[in-house]
Amino acid sequence: MKLWKPLAAATVALCAAQSFAQISPTLADAVTDGRTADTWLRDGDVLFFQYAPKTLHFRPSPNHVKWTNMVNVEIQSKYDRVWGADQTLFGLALFDNSFGQFSQYIYWGQKWDLHPNVYAKVTAGLLHGYHGKYRDKIPFNRAEIAPAIIPAIGVRFGNLSIEGILLGGAAMKFAIGYTFR
């Protein structure tokens, strides 16, 4: 398995975020947007980590790899919501794409609680990593960076969650996640 690349990148991102949080400039004791002096996160913000080992293709190809190993780090915030959402999302997903190329997806999104244990979310961001002969496998990938909109539906069990993530008309992922409150 090529799990080391996404795990190494996620570890570096987490260490950088932790370092940034420790050296961030001091703010006033309480600012109107919920930030406090000791962190760059706002009151009520949580960190969500997610892992999906495989991608299920609707039309499998011999060129598709067996394992895609997505690791996702997401900040979920009650601030800056739009369209009646319950949370705003900011995140980074690192994975091997369907053709075994290391890829990244950086995004912003919205999350709606449909039921106490069921939610839907939509993210929009930039996808990078499809190059060479697979460059045209995603639309608008002229500079090897393409826009993407990704919907998902999930079920929560306390801090643990399971999500079904739709990848256009081509594939679907099932991911397990944990929320750190």
PDB file of C-alpha atoms in Angstrom:
ATOM      1  CA  MET A   1       0.000   0.000   0.000  1.00  0.00           C
ATOM      2  CA  LYS A   2       1.096   3.545  -0.687  1.00  0.00           C
ATOM      3  CA  LEU A   3      -0.324   4.765   2.610  1.00  0.00           C
ATOM      4  CA  TRP A   4       2.838   6.531   3.745  1.00  0.00           C
ATOM      5  CA  LYS A   5       2.449   9.572   1.433  1.00  0.00           C
ATOM      6  CA  PRO A   6      -0.995  10.699   2.668  1.00  0.00           C
ATOM      7  CA  LEU A   7      -0.163   9.868   6.283  1.00  0.00           C
ATOM      8  CA  ALA A   8       3.143  11.762   6.119  1.00  0.00           C
ATOM      9  CA  ALA A   9       1.466  14.783   4.516  1.00  0.00           C
ATOM     10  CA  ALA A  10      -1.376  14.741   7.069  1.00  0.00           C
ATOM     11  CA  THR A  11       1.153  14.498   9.924  1.00  0.00           C
ATOM     12  CA  VAL A  12       3.104  17.471   8.560  1.00  0.00           C
ATOM     13  CA  ALA A  13      -0.138  19.476   8.154  1.00  0.00           C
ATOM     14  CA  LEU A  14      -1.248  18.637  11.701  1.00  0.00           C
ATOM     15  CA  CYS A  15       2.169  19.562  13.161  1.00  0.00           C
ATOM     16  CA  ALA A  16       2.168  22.838  11.222  1.00  0.00           C
ATOM     17  CA  ALA A  17      -1.343  23.668  12.450  1.00  0.00           C
ATOM     18  CA  GLN A  18      -0.345  22.881  16.034  1.00  0.00           C
ATOM     19  CA  SER A  19       2.808  25.009  15.738  1.00  0.00           C
ATOM     20  CA  PHE A  20       0.825  27.876  14.213  1.00  0.00           C
ATOM     21  CA  ALA A  21      -1.711  27.674  17.031  1.00  0.00           C
ATOM     22  CA  GLN A  22       1.088  27.910  19.631  1.00  0.00           C
ATOM     23  CA  ILE A  23       2.854  30.905  18.055  1.00  0.00           C
ATOM     24  CA  SER A  24      -0.175  32.857  16.836  1.00  0.00           C
ATOM     25  CA  PRO A  25      -0.245  36.487  17.915  1.00  0.00           C
ATOM     26  CA  THR A  26      -2.110  37.330  21.086  1.00  0.00           C
ATOM     27  CA  LEU A  27      -5.610  38.662  20.527  1.00  0.00           C
ATOM     28  CA  ALA A  28      -7.861  40.433  22.987  1.00  0.00           C
ATOM     29  CA  ASP A  29      -9.412  38.180  25.635  1.00  0.00           C
ATOM     30  CA  ALA A  30     -12.616  37.841  23.638  1.00  0.00           C
ATOM     31  CA  VAL A  31     -13.127  39.078  20.096  1.00  0.00           C
ATOM     32  CA  THR A  32     -16.534  39.345  18.470  1.00  0.00           C
ATOM     33  CA  ASP A  33     -15.916  36.465  16.041  1.00  0.00           C
ATOM     34  CA  GLY A  34     -15.322  33.940  18.852  1.00  0.00           C
ATOM     35  CA  ARG A  35     -11.509  33.844  18.815  1.00  0.00           C
ATOM     36  CA  THR A  36      -9.638  33.892  22.106  1.00  0.00           C
ATOM     37  CA  ALA A  37      -6.055  34.822  22.896  1.00  0.00           C
ATOM     38  CA  ASP A  38      -4.713  31.271  23.050  1.00  0.00           C
ATOM     39  CA  THR A  39      -5.857  29.799  19.714  1.00  0.00           C
ATOM     40  CA  TRP A  40      -6.589  30.607  16.072  1.00  0.00           C
ATOM     41  CA  LEU A  41      -9.752  28.455  16.195  1.00  0.00           C
ATOM     42  CA  ARG A  42     -12.974  30.112  17.276  1.00  0.00           C
ATOM     43  CA  ASP A  43     -15.262  29.020  20.117  1.00  0.00           C
ATOM     44  CA  GLY A  44     -17.173  25.933  19.024  1.00  0.00           C
ATOM     45  CA  ASP A  45     -14.836  25.061  16.108  1.00  0.00           C
ATOM     46  CA  VAL A  46     -13.886  21.373  15.933  1.00  0.00           C
ATOM     47  CA  LEU A  47     -11.326  19.304  14.036  1.00  0.00           C
ATOM     48  CA  PHE A  48     -12.540  16.372  11.950  1.00  0.00           C
ATOM     49  CA  PHE A  49     -10.195  13.654  10.642  1.00  0.00           C
ATOM     50  CA  GLN A  50     -11.339  11.167   8.027  1.00  0.00           C
ATOM     51  CA  TYR A  51      -9.966   8.106   6.214  1.00  0.00           C
ATOM     52  CA  ALA A  52     -11.243   6.243   3.133  1.00  0.00           C
ATOM     53  CA  PRO A  53      -9.188   3.287   1.892  1.00  0.00           C
ATOM     54  CA  LYS A  54     -10.813   2.705  -1.508  1.00  0.00           C
ATOM     55  CA  THR A  55     -12.760   4.316  -4.326  1.00  0.00           C
ATOM     56  CA  LEU A  56     -15.682   2.400  -5.806  1.00  0.00           C
ATOM     57  CA  HIS A  57     -15.967   3.136  -9.541  1.00  0.00           C
ATOM     58  CA  PHE A  58     -19.270   2.913 -11.366  1.00  0.00           C
ATOM     59  CA  ARG A  59     -17.386   1.736 -14.490  1.00  0.00           C
ATOM     60  CA  PRO A  60     -14.191  -0.007 -13.302  1.00  0.00           C
ATOM     61  CA  SER A  61     -11.109   0.047 -15.525  1.00  0.00           C
ATOM     62  CA  PRO A  62      -7.917  -2.022 -15.459  1.00  0.00           C
ATOM     63  CA  ASN A  63      -6.077   1.321 -15.067  1.00  0.00           C
ATOM     64  CA  HIS A  64      -7.718   1.943 -11.670  1.00  0.00           C
ATOM     65  CA  VAL A  65      -5.634   1.205  -8.576  1.00  0.00           C
ATOM     66  CA  LYS A  66      -7.052  -0.923  -5.788  1.00  0.00           C
ATOM     67  CA  TRP A  67      -6.259   1.444  -2.881  1.00  0.00           C
ATOM     68  CA  THR A  68      -6.599   5.249  -2.917  1.00  0.00           C
ATOM     69  CA  ASN A  69      -6.076   5.924   0.835  1.00  0.00           C
ATOM     70  CA  MET A  70      -7.696   9.324   1.356  1.00  0.00           C
ATOM     71  CA  VAL A  71      -6.768  11.204   4.529  1.00  0.00           C
ATOM     72  CA  ASN A  72      -8.835  14.332   5.200  1.00  0.00           C
ATOM     73  CA  VAL A  73      -8.384  17.081   7.815  1.00  0.00           C
ATOM     74  CA  GLU A  74     -11.291  19.482   8.232  1.00  0.00           C
ATOM     75  CA  ILE A  75     -12.203  22.422  10.477  1.00  0.00           C
ATOM     76  CA  GLN A  76     -15.932  22.584  11.192  1.00  0.00           C
ATOM     77  CA  SER A  77     -17.135  26.007  12.347  1.00  0.00           C
ATOM     78  CA  LYS A  78     -20.448  27.479  13.409  1.00  0.00           C
ATOM     79  CA  TYR A  79     -19.327  30.844  12.007  1.00  0.00           C
ATOM     80  CA  ASP A  80     -19.590  32.177   8.428  1.00  0.00           C
ATOM     81  CA  ARG A  81     -22.499  29.900   7.449  1.00  0.00           C
ATOM     82  CA  VAL A  82     -24.584  30.426   4.312  1.00  0.00           C
ATOM     83  CA  TRP A  83     -27.645  28.795   2.691  1.00  0.00           C
ATOM     84  CA  GLY A  84     -29.112  27.834   6.062  1.00  0.00           C
ATOM     85  CA  ALA A  85     -26.201  25.528   6.899  1.00  0.00           C
ATOM     86  CA  ASP A  86     -25.365  24.423  10.423  1.00  0.00           C
ATOM     87  CA  GLN A  87     -21.573  24.524   9.925  1.00  0.00           C
ATOM     88  CA  THR A  88     -18.931  25.916   7.584  1.00  0.00           C
ATOM     89  CA  LEU A  89     -16.106  23.585   6.542  1.00  0.00           C
ATOM     90  CA  PHE A  90     -12.473  24.226   5.599  1.00  0.00           C
ATOM     91  CA  GLY A  91     -10.329  21.238   4.695  1.00  0.00           C
ATOM     92  CA  LEU A  92      -7.562  19.417   2.898  1.00  0.00           C
ATOM     93  CA  ALA A  93      -7.801  15.878   1.529  1.00  0.00           C
ATOM     94  CA  LEU A  94      -4.672  13.974   0.477  1.00  0.00           C
ATOM     95  CA  PHE A  95      -5.007  10.768  -1.527  1.00  0.00           C
ATOM     96  CA  ASP A  96      -3.855   8.717  -4.473  1.00  0.00           C
ATOM     97  CA  ASN A  97      -6.260   9.276  -7.345  1.00  0.00           C
ATOM     98  CA  SER A  98      -7.836   6.378  -9.241  1.00  0.00           C
ATOM     99  CA  PHE A  99      -4.683   6.071 -11.347  1.00  0.00           C
ATOM    100  CA  GLY A 100      -2.212   5.964  -8.446  1.00  0.00           C
ATOM    101  CA  GLN A 101      -1.097   9.617  -8.671  1.00  0.00           C
ATOM    102  CA  PHE A 102      -0.683  11.544  -5.399  1.00  0.00           C
ATOM    103  CA  SER A 103      -3.429  14.197  -5.348  1.00  0.00           C
ATOM    104  CA  GLN A 104      -4.776  16.977  -3.147  1.00  0.00           C
ATOM    105  CA  TYR A 105      -8.157  18.662  -2.707  1.00  0.00           C
ATOM    106  CA  ILE A 106      -8.351  21.923  -0.737  1.00  0.00           C
ATOM    107  CA  TYR A 107     -11.882  23.104  -0.054  1.00  0.00           C
ATOM    108  CA  TRP A 108     -14.542  25.220   1.625  1.00  0.00           C
ATOM    109  CA  GLY A 109     -18.027  23.886   2.227  1.00  0.00           C
ATOM    110  CA  GLN A 110     -21.280  23.815   4.156  1.00  0.00           C
ATOM    111  CA  LYS A 111     -22.836  21.114   6.349  1.00  0.00           C
ATOM    112  CA  TRP A 112     -26.516  20.645   7.217  1.00  0.00           C
ATOM    113  CA  ASP A 113     -27.881  18.521  10.070  1.00  0.00           C
ATOM    114  CA  LEU A 114     -30.835  16.644   8.571  1.00  0.00           C
ATOM    115  CA  HIS A 115     -31.572  14.673  11.738  1.00  0.00           C
ATOM    116  CA  PRO A 116     -29.715  14.469  15.072  1.00  0.00           C
ATOM    117  CA  ASN A 117     -27.497  11.693  13.630  1.00  0.00           C
ATOM    118  CA  VAL A 118     -27.679  12.333   9.859  1.00  0.00           C
ATOM    119  CA  TYR A 119     -26.048  15.164   7.910  1.00  0.00           C
ATOM    120  CA  ALA A 120     -25.358  16.295   4.361  1.00  0.00           C
ATOM    121  CA  LYS A 121     -22.466  18.405   3.171  1.00  0.00           C
ATOM    122  CA  VAL A 122     -21.239  19.988  -0.018  1.00  0.00           C
ATOM    123  CA  THR A 123     -17.681  21.171  -0.570  1.00  0.00           C
ATOM    124  CA  ALA A 124     -16.178  23.230  -3.370  1.00  0.00           C
ATOM    125  CA  GLY A 125     -12.471  23.573  -3.982  1.00  0.00           C
ATOM    126  CA  LEU A 126      -9.430  22.938  -6.108  1.00  0.00           C
ATOM    127  CA  LEU A 127      -8.246  19.478  -7.108  1.00  0.00           C
ATOM    128  CA  HIS A 128      -4.626  18.831  -8.085  1.00  0.00           C
ATOM    129  CA  GLY A 129      -2.776  15.685  -9.074  1.00  0.00           C
ATOM    130  CA  TYR A 130      -4.230  14.395 -12.343  1.00  0.00           C
ATOM    131  CA  HIS A 131      -1.393  14.697 -14.863  1.00  0.00           C
ATOM    132  CA  GLY A 132       0.146  12.985 -17.851  1.00  0.00           C
ATOM    133  CA  LYS A 133      -2.170  10.722 -19.802  1.00  0.00           C
ATOM    134  CA  TYR A 134      -4.825  11.010 -17.036  1.00  0.00           C
ATOM    135  CA  ARG A 135      -4.988  14.816 -17.121  1.00  0.00           C
ATOM    136  CA  ASP A 136      -8.283  14.819 -19.051  1.00  0.00           C
ATOM    137  CA  LYS A 137     -10.025  12.388 -16.685  1.00  0.00           C
ATOM    138  CA  ILE A 138     -11.437  15.367 -14.783  1.00  0.00           C
ATOM    139  CA  PRO A 139     -13.048  18.405 -16.439  1.00  0.00           C
ATOM    140  CA  PHE A 140     -11.354  21.838 -16.624  1.00  0.00           C
ATOM    141  CA  ASN A 141      -7.919  20.415 -15.744  1.00  0.00           C
ATOM    142  CA  ARG A 142      -5.876  22.550 -18.153  1.00  0.00           C
ATOM    143  CA  ALA A 143      -3.279  23.734 -15.604  1.00  0.00           C
ATOM    144  CA  GLU A 144      -3.381  20.417 -13.686  1.00  0.00           C
ATOM    145  CA  ILE A 145      -5.612  22.193 -11.158  1.00  0.00           C
ATOM    146  CA  ALA A 146      -9.351  21.776 -11.567  1.00  0.00           C
ATOM    147  CA  PRO A 147     -12.410  23.074  -9.708  1.00  0.00           C
ATOM    148  CA  ALA A 148     -14.497  20.423  -7.966  1.00  0.00           C
ATOM    149  CA  ILE A 149     -17.820  20.242  -6.126  1.00  0.00           C
ATOM    150  CA  ILE A 150     -18.256  17.179  -3.922  1.00  0.00           C
ATOM    151  CA  PRO A 151     -21.478  16.231  -2.082  1.00  0.00           C
ATOM    152  CA  ALA A 152     -21.619  13.752   0.800  1.00  0.00           C
ATOM    153  CA  ILE A 153     -24.113  12.291   3.250  1.00  0.00           C
ATOM    154  CA  GLY A 154     -23.115  10.955   6.639  1.00  0.00           C
ATOM    155  CA  VAL A 155     -24.283   9.249   9.799  1.00  0.00           C
ATOM    156  CA  ARG A 156     -22.909  10.205  13.252  1.00  0.00           C
ATOM    157  CA  PHE A 157     -22.417   7.926  16.252  1.00  0.00           C
ATOM    158  CA  GLY A 158     -21.137  10.322  18.929  1.00  0.00           C
ATOM    159  CA  ASN A 159     -17.788  11.609  17.641  1.00  0.00           C
ATOM    160  CA  LEU A 160     -17.504   8.813  15.062  1.00  0.00           C
ATOM    161  CA  SER A 161     -19.060   9.171  11.603  1.00  0.00           C
ATOM    162  CA  ILE A 162     -19.441   7.256   8.355  1.00  0.00           C
ATOM    163  CA  GLU A 163     -19.808   9.173   5.081  1.00  0.00           C
ATOM    164  CA  GLY A 164     -20.750   8.329   1.527  1.00  0.00           C
ATOM    165  CA  ILE A 165     -18.951  10.739  -0.814  1.00  0.00           C
ATOM    166  CA  LEU A 166     -20.076  11.112  -4.434  1.00  0.00           C
ATOM    167  CA  LEU A 167     -17.268  11.802  -6.924  1.00  0.00           C
ATOM    168  CA  GLY A 168     -19.172  13.123  -9.912  1.00  0.00           C
ATOM    169  CA  GLY A 169     -20.670  10.457 -12.139  1.00  0.00           C
ATOM    170  CA  ALA A 170     -17.544   8.309 -11.928  1.00  0.00           C
ATOM    171  CA  ALA A 171     -17.167   6.948  -8.409  1.00  0.00           C
ATOM    172  CA  MET A 172     -18.024   6.929  -4.721  1.00  0.00           C
ATOM    173  CA  LYS A 173     -16.014   6.672  -1.513  1.00  0.00           C
ATOM    174  CA  PHE A 174     -17.044   5.490   1.929  1.00  0.00           C
ATOM    175  CA  ALA A 175     -15.073   7.135   4.713  1.00  0.00           C
ATOM    176  CA  ILE A 176     -14.841   6.829   8.468  1.00  0.00           C
ATOM    177  CA  GLY A 177     -14.207   9.969  10.495  1.00  0.00           C
ATOM    178  CA  TYR A 178     -13.670  11.204  14.025  1.00  0.00           C
ATOM    179  CA  THR A 179     -14.498  14.641  15.445  1.00  0.00           C
ATOM    180  CA  PHE A 180     -12.189  16.117  18.079  1.00  0.00           C
ATOM    181  CA  ARG A 181     -14.182  18.520  20.246  1.00  0.00           C
TER     182      ARG A 181
END
